[in-house]
XYZ file of C-alpha atoms in Angstrom:
115
model
C 12.322 -24.295 3.571
C 15.636 -22.186 2.945
C 14.761 -19.921 0.389
C 12.055 -18.854 2.988
C 13.251 -15.695 3.968
C 13.167 -15.022 7.851
C 9.453 -13.271 8.077
C 8.807 -16.923 6.096
C 9.439 -19.464 8.527
C 6.159 -19.312 10.804
C 4.821 -20.992 7.372
C 7.672 -23.719 8.178
C 6.547 -24.302 11.403
C 3.510 -24.703 9.689
C 4.405 -26.703 7.493
C 6.055 -29.117 9.632
C 2.917 -29.921 11.556
C 1.132 -30.392 8.607
C 3.356 -33.176 7.524
C 4.026 -34.324 11.123
C 0.053 -34.331 11.898
C -0.793 -36.789 7.716
C 2.691 -38.894 9.284
C 0.523 -38.973 12.253
C -2.417 -40.570 10.935
C -1.050 -42.724 8.535
C 1.084 -44.246 10.557
C -1.806 -44.520 12.954
C -4.204 -45.957 10.260
C -1.988 -48.721 9.340
C 1.468 -47.092 6.904
C 3.845 -49.612 6.798
C 5.402 -47.478 3.977
C 5.216 -43.058 3.743
C 6.825 -40.989 1.438
C 6.779 -36.839 1.607
C 7.657 -34.961 -1.083
C 7.747 -31.275 -0.327
C 7.529 -28.690 -3.423
C 7.837 -24.886 -2.347
C 6.846 -22.534 -5.269
C 6.315 -18.547 -5.140
C 2.524 -18.663 -3.541
C 2.662 -22.052 -1.992
C 3.569 -25.140 -0.991
C 2.249 -28.419 -2.006
C 2.871 -31.501 0.288
C 2.255 -34.974 -1.095
C 2.070 -37.964 1.420
C 1.930 -41.452 0.181
C 0.863 -44.305 1.883
C 0.538 -47.740 1.618
C -2.955 -48.216 2.540
C -5.907 -45.446 2.142
C -5.744 -43.622 5.274
C -8.814 -41.609 5.105
C -10.789 -44.880 5.357
C -8.919 -46.461 7.481
C -8.875 -43.553 9.911
C -12.042 -43.557 10.265
C -12.218 -46.620 12.376
C -9.173 -45.084 14.964
C -10.487 -43.156 18.061
C -13.126 -40.562 16.528
C -12.403 -37.474 18.853
C -8.363 -38.094 17.878
C -8.975 -38.064 13.910
C -11.408 -34.876 14.413
C -9.046 -32.949 16.838
C -6.035 -34.328 13.554
C -8.577 -32.753 10.752
C -9.468 -29.931 12.279
C -5.760 -28.953 12.639
C -4.961 -29.657 9.069
C -7.765 -28.114 7.804
C -6.672 -24.466 10.041
C -3.146 -24.726 8.614
C -3.991 -25.209 4.736
C -5.626 -24.104 1.784
C -6.739 -27.028 0.113
C -6.572 -31.199 1.316
C -7.792 -33.799 -1.322
C -6.926 -37.826 -1.713
C -7.028 -39.911 -4.381
C -6.659 -43.633 -4.343
C -2.809 -44.092 -6.155
C -3.573 -47.757 -7.133
C -5.384 -50.928 -4.475
C -2.169 -50.618 -2.151
C -1.775 -47.072 -2.637
C -3.263 -43.709 -1.832
C -2.068 -39.780 -1.748
C -2.732 -36.332 0.008
C -2.228 -33.783 -1.164
C -2.456 -30.897 0.622
C -1.750 -26.886 -0.657
C -0.970 -24.057 1.757
C -0.716 -20.572 0.345
C 2.250 -17.949 0.871
C 3.373 -14.828 0.483
C 5.048 -14.138 -2.720
C 7.837 -12.267 -0.279
C 8.786 -14.999 1.303
C 10.074 -16.954 -1.980
C 12.336 -14.486 -3.516
C 14.493 -17.436 -3.604
C 12.722 -19.889 -5.057
C 13.412 -20.744 -9.299
C 9.432 -21.590 -9.873
C 7.921 -22.235 -13.491
C 4.590 -20.949 -12.343
C 6.016 -16.914 -11.407
C 4.934 -14.110 -13.184
C 7.215 -12.971 -15.293
C 7.316 -8.688 -14.707
């Protein structure tokens, strides 16, 4: 997140909370191995969390109020969230958070429009 200008630090805080909630849900659902990847683009950040179980299905067996609270936090802070079964043992949750391109002028991004 070093590339974010000072005005973008609130975005870095949001990303930290989103990662924390995703990891917590994964651990509570029984994940023993978790990989987190954050990709910064000029106008959004992508977070991909890969775990060794079906977090969404397993999370439904946990305390419903806690799961609902975590999902509400994720919904409030993210623009898109999807979960995909990669194989019988791994699932990937992908999240997108939009940001103001003024926060990321130093981020090299192949998606940045040529001006």
